[in-house]
Amino acid sequence: MILMKQAHVFFLLLLAILLNSSPCHARAISPVEGLEALRRGFAGISDFTADITQEKRLSLMKRTMVMNGSLRFKKPDLFFMEINPPFSGRMLLRDNIIEQASGRDKPSSRITLPPEQGLKQWFLKLATPVTSLPDGVALKADLTNSVYTLTITPPDKGQVKDISIVFLADGTVRRLVINEQNGDSATMTLKKVRRNIGLTEKDFRLE
């Protein structure tokens, strides 16, 4: 369930990438400029792989769970994530269908998202330059030492409070921070990112 929720948010707001950097030389930029920088940088990526470290902070339990794993992505609609033991799990997102398996010998579960939330629909929206913000979305942006930071507040009053994305001009993903209304938070850091390596359908299977 953790894999499904985080992957869903991850791609609903379009693959994010963050980088640790010094706070000096930060300057505010317009939200449209920041969102267009993300679109323009990601336009040059056809696929990528990365190692991930995910820190999940549980406010009620006052503890942090640290998980390691890897992910793969291929345009326009394939995403795979695997978490290593002891939190073993695999998740495959194919457009608007999420499949999850918690162990090698256990059957997978499936969730079908609304068609408008599928990956193909989001990449159609990324096909043209950004000239205005989506309706109801609050967004802040700044540029620090060639690293962009976007903070997005979704329009609805759902579980997610806000999402922070930091990315390079070439679209390389490094970190995503998700803050929830209940005080929980999750930070996903991407390392060893390899872009445009020619992934195929065979690289996106739960088996």
Coordinates of N, CA and C in Angstrom, one line a residue:
M1 N 0.8 -1.2 0.0 CA 0.0 0.0 0.0 C 0.9 1.3 0.0
I2 N 2.0 1.2 0.7 CA 2.9 2.4 0.8 C 3.4 2.6 -0.6
L3 N 3.8 1.6 -1.3 CA 4.3 1.7 -2.7 C 3.3 2.3 -3.6
M4 N 2.1 1.8 -3.6 CA 1.0 2.3 -4.4 C 0.8 3.8 -4.2
K5 N 0.6 4.2 -3.0 CA 0.3 5.6 -2.7 C 1.4 6.5 -3.1
Q6 N 2.6 6.2 -2.8 CA 3.7 7.1 -3.2 C 4.0 7.1 -4.7
A7 N 3.8 6.0 -5.4 CA 4.0 6.0 -6.8 C 2.9 6.8 -7.5
H8 N 1.7 6.7 -7.0 CA 0.6 7.4 -7.5 C 0.8 8.9 -7.5
V9 N 1.2 9.4 -6.3 CA 1.5 10.8 -6.1 C 2.7 11.2 -7.0
F10 N 3.7 10.3 -7.0 CA 4.9 10.6 -7.7 C 4.6 10.9 -9.2
F11 N 3.7 10.2 -9.8 CA 3.5 10.4 -11.2 C 2.3 11.3 -11.5
L12 N 1.4 11.5 -10.6 CA 0.4 12.5 -10.7 C 1.0 13.8 -10.9
L13 N 2.0 14.1 -10.2 CA 2.7 15.4 -10.3 C 4.0 15.3 -11.0
L14 N 4.2 14.3 -11.8 CA 5.2 14.2 -12.9 C 6.6 14.1 -12.4
L15 N 6.9 12.9 -12.0 CA 8.3 12.5 -11.8 C 9.2 13.6 -11.3
A16 N 9.5 13.7 -10.1 CA 10.3 14.8 -9.5 C 11.7 14.4 -9.2
I17 N 12.5 15.5 -9.1 CA 13.9 15.2 -8.9 C 14.5 16.3 -8.0
L18 N 15.2 15.9 -6.9 CA 15.7 16.9 -6.0 C 17.2 16.8 -5.7
L19 N 17.8 17.8 -5.3 CA 19.2 17.8 -5.1 C 19.5 18.7 -3.9
N20 N 20.4 18.2 -2.9 CA 20.9 19.0 -1.8 C 21.8 20.1 -2.4
S21 N 21.6 21.3 -1.9 CA 22.4 22.4 -2.3 C 22.4 23.5 -1.3
S22 N 23.4 24.4 -1.4 CA 23.6 25.5 -0.5 C 22.4 26.5 -0.6
P23 N 22.0 27.1 0.5 CA 20.9 28.0 0.3 C 21.3 29.4 -0.2
C24 N 22.6 29.6 -0.5 CA 23.0 30.9 -1.0 C 22.6 31.1 -2.5
H25 N 22.4 32.3 -2.9 CA 22.1 32.7 -4.3 C 20.7 32.2 -4.7
A26 N 19.9 32.0 -3.7 CA 18.5 31.6 -4.1 C 17.7 32.8 -4.5
R27 N 16.9 32.7 -5.5 CA 16.0 33.8 -5.9 C 14.7 33.2 -6.3
A28 N 13.6 33.9 -6.0 CA 12.3 33.5 -6.4 C 12.1 33.7 -7.9
I29 N 11.4 32.7 -8.5 CA 11.1 32.8 -9.9 C 9.6 32.6 -10.0
S30 N 9.0 32.9 -11.1 CA 7.5 32.8 -11.2 C 7.2 31.3 -11.3
P31 N 6.0 30.9 -10.8 CA 5.6 29.5 -10.8 C 5.5 29.0 -12.2
V32 N 5.1 29.8 -13.2 CA 5.0 29.3 -14.6 C 6.4 29.0 -15.1
E33 N 7.4 29.9 -14.8 CA 8.8 29.6 -15.2 C 9.3 28.3 -14.6
G34 N 9.0 28.1 -13.3 CA 9.5 26.9 -12.7 C 8.9 25.6 -13.3
L35 N 7.6 25.7 -13.6 CA 6.9 24.5 -14.1 C 7.3 24.3 -15.6
E36 N 7.6 25.3 -16.3 CA 8.0 25.2 -17.7 C 9.5 24.6 -17.7
A37 N 10.3 25.0 -16.7 CA 11.6 24.4 -16.6 C 11.6 22.9 -16.4
L38 N 10.6 22.4 -15.6 CA 10.5 21.0 -15.4 C 10.0 20.3 -16.7
R39 N 9.0 20.9 -17.3 CA 8.5 20.3 -18.6 C 9.6 20.3 -19.7
R40 N 10.4 21.4 -19.8 CA 11.4 21.5 -20.8 C 12.5 20.5 -20.6
G41 N 12.9 20.4 -19.3 CA 14.0 19.4 -19.0 C 13.6 18.0 -19.2
F42 N 12.4 17.7 -18.8 CA 12.0 16.3 -18.9 C 11.6 15.9 -20.3
A43 N 11.5 16.8 -21.2 CA 11.2 16.5 -22.6 C 12.3 15.7 -23.2
G44 N 13.5 15.9 -22.7 CA 14.7 15.2 -23.3 C 15.0 13.9 -22.7
I45 N 14.1 13.3 -21.9 CA 14.3 12.1 -21.2 C 13.3 11.0 -21.8
S46 N 13.8 10.0 -22.4 CA 12.9 8.9 -22.9 C 12.7 7.8 -21.9
D47 N 13.8 7.6 -21.0 CA 13.7 6.6 -20.0 C 14.8 6.8 -19.0
F48 N 14.7 6.3 -17.8 CA 15.8 6.4 -16.8 C 15.6 5.3 -15.7
T49 N 16.8 5.0 -15.1 CA 16.8 4.2 -13.9 C 17.5 4.9 -12.8
A50 N 17.2 4.5 -11.5 CA 17.9 5.1 -10.4 C 17.8 4.2 -9.2
D51 N 18.8 4.4 -8.3 CA 18.7 3.8 -7.0 C 17.9 4.8 -6.1
I52 N 17.2 4.3 -5.1 CA 16.4 5.2 -4.3 C 16.6 4.9 -2.8
T53 N 16.5 6.0 -2.0 CA 16.4 5.8 -0.5 C 15.2 6.6 -0.1
Q54 N 14.3 6.0 0.6 CA 13.0 6.6 0.9 C 12.9 6.6 2.5
E55 N 12.7 7.8 3.0 CA 12.5 8.0 4.4 C 11.0 8.4 4.7
K56 N 10.4 7.5 5.4 CA 9.0 7.8 5.8 C 8.8 8.1 7.2
R57 N 8.4 9.3 7.5 CA 8.3 9.8 8.9 C 6.8 9.6 9.3
L58 N 6.6 8.9 10.4 CA 5.2 8.6 10.9 C 5.1 9.5 12.2
S59 N 4.2 10.5 12.1 CA 4.1 11.4 13.2 C 3.5 10.8 14.5
L60 N 2.5 9.9 14.4 CA 1.9 9.3 15.6 C 2.9 8.4 16.3
M61 N 3.7 7.7 15.5 CA 4.6 6.8 16.1 C 6.0 7.4 16.5
K62 N 6.1 8.7 16.0 CA 7.4 9.4 16.2 C 8.6 8.6 15.8
R63 N 8.5 8.0 14.6 CA 9.7 7.2 14.1 C 9.8 7.4 12.6
T64 N 11.0 7.1 12.1 CA 11.2 7.2 10.7 C 11.7 5.8 10.1
M65 N 11.0 5.4 9.1 CA 11.4 4.2 8.4 C 12.2 4.5 7.2
V66 N 13.3 3.8 7.0 CA 14.2 4.0 5.9 C 14.2 2.8 5.0
M67 N 13.9 3.0 3.7 CA 13.8 1.9 2.8 C 14.7 2.2 1.6
N68 N 15.3 1.2 1.0 CA 16.2 1.3 -0.1 C 15.6 0.5 -1.3
G69 N 15.9 0.9 -2.5 CA 15.5 0.1 -3.6 C 15.9 0.7 -4.9
S70 N 15.1 0.5 -6.0 CA 15.4 1.1 -7.3 C 14.1 1.3 -8.1
L71 N 14.2 2.1 -9.1 CA 13.1 2.4 -10.0 C 13.5 2.5 -11.4
R72 N 12.5 2.3 -12.3 CA 12.7 2.4 -13.7 C 11.5 3.1 -14.3
F73 N 11.8 3.9 -15.4 CA 10.7 4.6 -16.1 C 11.0 4.7 -17.6
K74 N 9.9 4.5 -18.3 CA 10.0 4.7 -19.8 C 8.7 5.4 -20.3
K75 N 9.0 6.4 -21.1 CA 7.8 7.1 -21.7 C 7.1 6.2 -22.7
P76 N 5.8 6.3 -22.8 CA 5.0 7.4 -22.1 C 4.3 6.9 -20.9
D77 N 4.3 5.6 -20.6 CA 3.4 5.1 -19.5 C 3.9 3.9 -18.7
L78 N 5.2 3.8 -18.5 CA 5.7 2.6 -17.8 C 6.6 3.1 -16.6
F79 N 6.3 2.6 -15.4 CA 7.0 2.9 -14.2 C 7.1 1.7 -13.3
F80 N 8.3 1.3 -12.8 CA 8.5 0.2 -12.0 C 9.4 0.6 -10.8
M81 N 8.9 0.2 -9.6 CA 9.7 0.4 -8.4 C 9.8 -0.8 -7.5
E82 N 11.0 -1.1 -7.0 CA 11.3 -2.3 -6.1 C 11.9 -1.8 -4.9
I83 N 11.4 -2.2 -3.7 CA 11.9 -1.9 -2.4 C 12.6 -3.2 -1.9
N84 N 13.8 -3.0 -1.4 CA 14.6 -4.1 -0.9 C 14.2 -4.6 0.5
P85 N 14.5 -5.8 1.0 CA 14.3 -6.2 2.3 C 14.8 -5.3 3.4
P86 N 14.2 -5.1 4.5 CA 13.1 -5.9 5.1 C 11.7 -5.4 4.6
F87 N 11.6 -4.3 3.9 CA 10.3 -3.8 3.4 C 10.1 -4.2 2.0
S88 N 10.3 -5.5 1.7 CA 10.2 -6.0 0.3 C 8.9 -5.7 -0.4
G89 N 9.0 -5.2 -1.7 CA 7.8 -5.0 -2.4 C 8.2 -4.5 -3.8
R90 N 7.3 -4.8 -4.8 CA 7.5 -4.4 -6.2 C 6.2 -3.8 -6.7
M91 N 6.3 -2.7 -7.5 CA 5.1 -2.0 -8.0 C 5.3 -1.7 -9.4
L92 N 4.3 -2.0 -10.2 CA 4.4 -1.7 -11.7 C 3.2 -0.8 -12.0
L93 N 3.5 0.4 -12.6 CA 2.4 1.3 -13.1 C 2.5 1.3 -14.6
R94 N 1.4 0.9 -15.2 CA 1.3 0.9 -16.7 C 0.1 1.8 -17.0
D95 N 0.4 3.0 -17.4 CA -0.6 4.0 -17.7 C -1.4 4.2 -16.4
N96 N -2.7 3.7 -16.4 CA -3.5 4.0 -15.2 C -3.8 2.7 -14.4
I97 N -3.0 1.7 -14.6 CA -3.1 0.4 -13.8 C -1.9 0.2 -12.9
I98 N -2.2 0.1 -11.6 CA -1.1 -0.2 -10.7 C -1.2 -1.7 -10.2
E99 N -0.1 -2.4 -10.3 CA 0.0 -3.7 -9.8 C 1.1 -3.8 -8.7
Q100 N 0.8 -4.5 -7.6 CA 1.8 -4.5 -6.5 C 1.9 -5.9 -6.0
A101 N 3.2 -6.3 -5.7 CA 3.4 -7.6 -5.1 C 4.4 -7.4 -3.9
S102 N 4.0 -8.0 -2.8 CA 4.8 -7.8 -1.6 C 5.8 -8.9 -1.3
G103 N 5.8 -9.9 -2.2 CA 6.8 -11.0 -2.0 C 6.8 -11.8 -3.3
R104 N 7.9 -12.5 -3.5 CA 8.1 -13.3 -4.8 C 7.0 -14.4 -4.9
D105 N 6.6 -15.0 -3.8 CA 5.7 -16.1 -3.9 C 4.2 -15.7 -3.6
K106 N 3.9 -14.4 -3.5 CA 2.6 -14.0 -3.2 C 1.9 -13.4 -4.4
P107 N 0.6 -13.6 -4.6 CA -0.1 -13.0 -5.7 C -0.1 -11.5 -5.7
S108 N -0.1 -10.9 -6.9 CA -0.1 -9.4 -7.0 C -1.6 -8.9 -6.8
S109 N -1.7 -7.6 -6.4 CA -2.9 -6.9 -6.3 C -3.0 -5.8 -7.4
R110 N -4.1 -5.4 -7.8 CA -4.3 -4.4 -8.9 C -5.3 -3.3 -8.5
I111 N -4.9 -2.1 -8.9 CA -5.8 -1.0 -8.7 C -5.8 -0.2 -10.1
T112 N -7.0 0.1 -10.5 CA -7.2 0.9 -11.8 C -7.6 2.3 -11.4
L113 N -6.7 3.2 -11.8 CA -7.0 4.7 -11.6 C -7.9 5.2 -12.7
P114 N -8.6 6.3 -12.4 CA -9.4 7.0 -13.5 C -8.5 7.2 -14.7
P115 N -9.1 7.1 -15.9 CA -8.3 7.3 -17.2 C -7.5 8.6 -17.2
E116 N -8.2 9.7 -16.7 CA -7.5 11.0 -16.7 C -6.3 11.1 -15.8
Q117 N -6.1 10.1 -15.0 CA -4.9 10.1 -14.1 C -3.8 9.2 -14.6
G118 N -4.0 8.6 -15.8 CA -3.0 7.8 -16.4 C -1.8 8.5 -16.8
L119 N -0.6 7.9 -17.0 CA 0.6 8.5 -17.4 C 0.5 9.1 -18.8
K120 N -0.2 8.5 -19.7 CA -0.3 9.0 -21.0 C -0.9 10.4 -21.0
Q121 N -2.0 10.5 -20.2 CA -2.7 11.8 -20.2 C -1.8 12.9 -19.6
W122 N -1.0 12.6 -18.6 CA 0.0 13.6 -18.1 C 1.0 14.0 -19.1
F123 N 1.5 13.1 -19.9 CA 2.5 13.4 -20.9 C 1.9 14.2 -22.1
L124 N 0.7 14.0 -22.3 CA 0.0 14.8 -23.3 C 0.0 16.3 -22.8
K125 N -0.2 16.5 -21.5 CA -0.2 17.8 -21.0 C 1.2 18.4 -21.0
L126 N 2.2 17.6 -21.0 CA 3.6 18.1 -21.1 C 4.1 18.4 -22.5
A127 N 3.3 18.1 -23.5 CA 3.7 18.2 -24.9 C 3.8 19.7 -25.3
T128 N 3.2 20.6 -24.7 CA 3.2 22.0 -25.1 C 3.7 22.9 -24.0
P129 N 4.4 24.0 -24.3 CA 4.9 24.9 -23.3 C 3.9 25.3 -22.2
V130 N 4.4 25.5 -21.0 CA 3.5 25.9 -19.9 C 3.4 27.5 -20.0
T131 N 2.2 28.0 -20.1 CA 1.9 29.4 -20.1 C 1.1 29.9 -19.0
S132 N 0.5 28.9 -18.2 CA -0.4 29.3 -17.1 C -0.4 28.1 -16.1
L133 N -0.8 28.3 -14.9 CA -0.9 27.3 -13.9 C -2.2 26.5 -14.0
P134 N -2.2 25.2 -13.7 CA -3.5 24.5 -13.7 C -4.4 25.1 -12.7
D135 N -5.7 25.0 -13.0 CA -6.7 25.6 -12.1 C -6.7 25.1 -10.7
G136 N -6.6 26.0 -9.7 CA -6.7 25.7 -8.3 C -5.4 25.2 -7.7
V137 N -4.3 25.1 -8.5 CA -3.0 24.7 -8.0 C -2.2 25.9 -7.5
A138 N -1.8 25.8 -6.2 CA -0.9 26.8 -5.6 C 0.6 26.3 -5.8
L139 N 1.4 27.1 -6.3 CA 2.8 26.7 -6.6 C 3.8 27.8 -6.3
K140 N 4.9 27.5 -5.7 CA 6.0 28.4 -5.4 C 7.2 27.8 -6.1
A141 N 8.1 28.7 -6.6 CA 9.3 28.3 -7.2 C 10.5 29.2 -6.9
D142 N 11.7 28.6 -6.8 CA 12.9 29.3 -6.7 C 14.0 28.6 -7.4
L143 N 15.1 29.4 -7.7 CA 16.3 28.8 -8.4 C 17.5 29.1 -7.5
T144 N 18.2 28.0 -7.1 CA 19.4 28.1 -6.2 C 20.5 27.4 -6.8
N145 N 21.6 28.1 -7.2 CA 22.8 27.5 -7.8 C 22.4 26.5 -8.9
S146 N 21.6 27.0 -9.8 CA 21.2 26.2 -11.0 C 20.3 25.0 -10.7
V147 N 19.8 24.9 -9.4 CA 18.8 23.9 -9.0 C 17.5 24.5 -8.8
Y148 N 16.5 24.0 -9.5 CA 15.1 24.5 -9.3 C 14.4 23.8 -8.2
T149 N 13.6 24.6 -7.4 CA 12.7 24.0 -6.4 C 11.3 24.4 -6.6
L150 N 10.4 23.5 -6.7 CA 9.0 23.7 -6.8 C 8.3 23.2 -5.6
T151 N 7.4 23.9 -5.0 CA 6.5 23.5 -3.9 C 5.1 23.6 -4.4
I152 N 4.4 22.4 -4.5 CA 3.1 22.4 -5.1 C 2.0 22.0 -4.0
T153 N 1.0 22.8 -3.9 CA -0.1 22.5 -3.1 C -1.3 22.1 -3.9
P154 N -1.8 20.8 -3.8 CA -2.9 20.3 -4.6 C -4.2 21.1 -4.4
P155 N -5.1 21.2 -5.3 CA -6.3 22.0 -5.2 C -7.3 21.3 -4.3
D156 N -7.3 20.0 -4.1 CA -8.3 19.4 -3.2 C -7.8 19.3 -1.8
K157 N -8.6 18.9 -0.9 CA -8.3 18.7 0.5 C -8.1 17.3 0.9
G158 N -7.4 16.6 0.1 CA -7.1 15.2 0.3 C -6.0 15.0 1.3
Q159 N -5.4 13.8 1.2 CA -4.4 13.4 2.2 C -3.1 14.2 2.0
V160 N -2.7 14.6 0.8 CA -1.4 15.3 0.6 C -1.6 16.8 0.9
K161 N -0.7 17.3 1.7 CA -0.7 18.7 2.0 C 0.1 19.5 1.0
D162 N 1.3 19.1 0.7 CA 2.1 19.7 -0.3 C 3.2 18.8 -0.8
I163 N 3.8 19.1 -1.9 CA 4.9 18.3 -2.5 C 6.0 19.2 -2.9
S164 N 7.2 19.0 -2.5 CA 8.4 19.8 -2.9 C 9.2 19.0 -3.9
I165 N 9.6 19.6 -5.0 CA 10.3 19.0 -6.0 C 11.6 19.9 -6.3
V166 N 12.8 19.3 -6.3 CA 14.0 20.1 -6.7 C 14.6 19.3 -7.9
F167 N 14.9 20.0 -9.0 CA 15.4 19.3 -10.2 C 16.4 20.2 -10.9
L168 N 17.2 19.6 -11.7 CA 18.2 20.3 -12.6 C 17.5 20.7 -13.9
A169 N 18.2 21.6 -14.6 CA 17.6 22.1 -15.8 C 17.5 21.0 -16.9
D170 N 18.3 19.9 -16.8 CA 18.2 18.9 -17.8 C 17.1 17.8 -17.4
G171 N 16.4 18.1 -16.3 CA 15.3 17.2 -16.0 C 15.7 16.0 -15.1
T172 N 16.9 15.9 -14.6 CA 17.4 14.8 -13.8 C 16.7 14.8 -12.4
V173 N 16.1 13.7 -12.1 CA 15.4 13.6 -10.8 C 16.3 13.2 -9.7
R174 N 16.2 13.9 -8.5 CA 17.0 13.6 -7.4 C 16.2 13.4 -6.1
R175 N 15.2 14.2 -5.8 CA 14.5 14.0 -4.6 C 13.1 14.6 -4.7
L176 N 12.2 13.9 -3.9 CA 10.8 14.3 -3.8 C 10.4 14.2 -2.4
V177 N 9.7 15.3 -1.9 CA 9.3 15.4 -0.5 C 7.8 15.5 -0.5
I178 N 7.1 14.6 0.2 CA 5.6 14.7 0.3 C 5.2 14.9 1.7
N179 N 4.5 15.9 2.0 CA 4.0 16.2 3.3 C 2.5 15.9 3.3
E180 N 2.0 15.2 4.3 CA 0.6 14.8 4.4 C -0.1 15.6 5.5
Q181 N -1.4 15.7 5.4 CA -2.2 16.5 6.3 C -2.1 16.0 7.7
N182 N -1.9 14.7 7.9 CA -1.8 14.1 9.3 C -0.4 14.3 9.9
G183 N 0.5 15.0 9.3 CA 1.8 15.2 9.8 C 2.9 14.2 9.4
D184 N 2.5 13.2 8.7 CA 3.4 12.2 8.1 C 4.1 12.9 6.9
S185 N 5.3 12.4 6.6 CA 6.1 12.9 5.5 C 6.9 11.8 4.9
A186 N 7.2 11.9 3.6 CA 8.1 10.9 2.9 C 9.0 11.7 2.0
T187 N 10.3 11.3 2.1 CA 11.3 11.9 1.3 C 12.0 10.8 0.4
M188 N 11.9 10.9 -0.9 CA 12.5 9.9 -1.8 C 13.7 10.6 -2.5
T189 N 14.9 10.1 -2.3 CA 16.2 10.6 -2.9 C 16.6 9.6 -3.9
L190 N 16.9 10.1 -5.1 CA 17.3 9.3 -6.3 C 18.8 9.5 -6.4
K191 N 19.5 8.4 -6.6 CA 21.0 8.3 -6.8 C 21.3 7.5 -8.0
K192 N 22.5 7.7 -8.6 CA 23.0 6.9 -9.7 C 21.9 6.9 -10.8
V193 N 21.4 8.1 -11.2 CA 20.4 8.2 -12.2 C 21.1 8.0 -13.6
R194 N 20.5 7.1 -14.4 CA 21.0 6.8 -15.7 C 19.9 7.1 -16.7
R195 N 20.1 8.0 -17.6 CA 19.1 8.5 -18.5 C 19.3 7.9 -19.9
N196 N 18.1 7.7 -20.6 CA 18.1 7.3 -22.0 C 19.0 6.1 -22.3
I197 N 18.8 5.0 -21.6 CA 19.6 3.9 -21.8 C 18.9 2.8 -22.6
G198 N 17.8 3.0 -23.1 CA 17.1 2.1 -24.0 C 16.3 1.0 -23.3
L199 N 15.6 1.3 -22.3 CA 14.8 0.3 -21.6 C 13.7 -0.2 -22.5
T200 N 13.3 -1.5 -22.3 CA 12.3 -2.1 -23.2 C 11.1 -2.6 -22.3
E201 N 10.1 -3.1 -22.9 CA 8.9 -3.7 -22.2 C 9.4 -4.8 -21.2
K202 N 10.4 -5.5 -21.6 CA 10.9 -6.6 -20.7 C 11.4 -6.1 -19.4
D203 N 11.8 -4.9 -19.3 CA 12.3 -4.3 -18.0 C 11.2 -3.9 -17.1
F204 N 9.9 -4.1 -17.5 CA 8.8 -3.7 -16.7 C 7.8 -4.8 -16.4
R205 N 8.3 -5.8 -15.6 CA 7.5 -6.9 -15.2 C 7.6 -7.2 -13.7
L206 N 6.5 -7.7 -13.1 CA 6.5 -8.0 -11.7 C 7.2 -9.3 -11.4
E207 N 7.3 -10.2 -12.4 CA 7.9 -11.5 -12.2 C 9.4 -11.4 -11.8

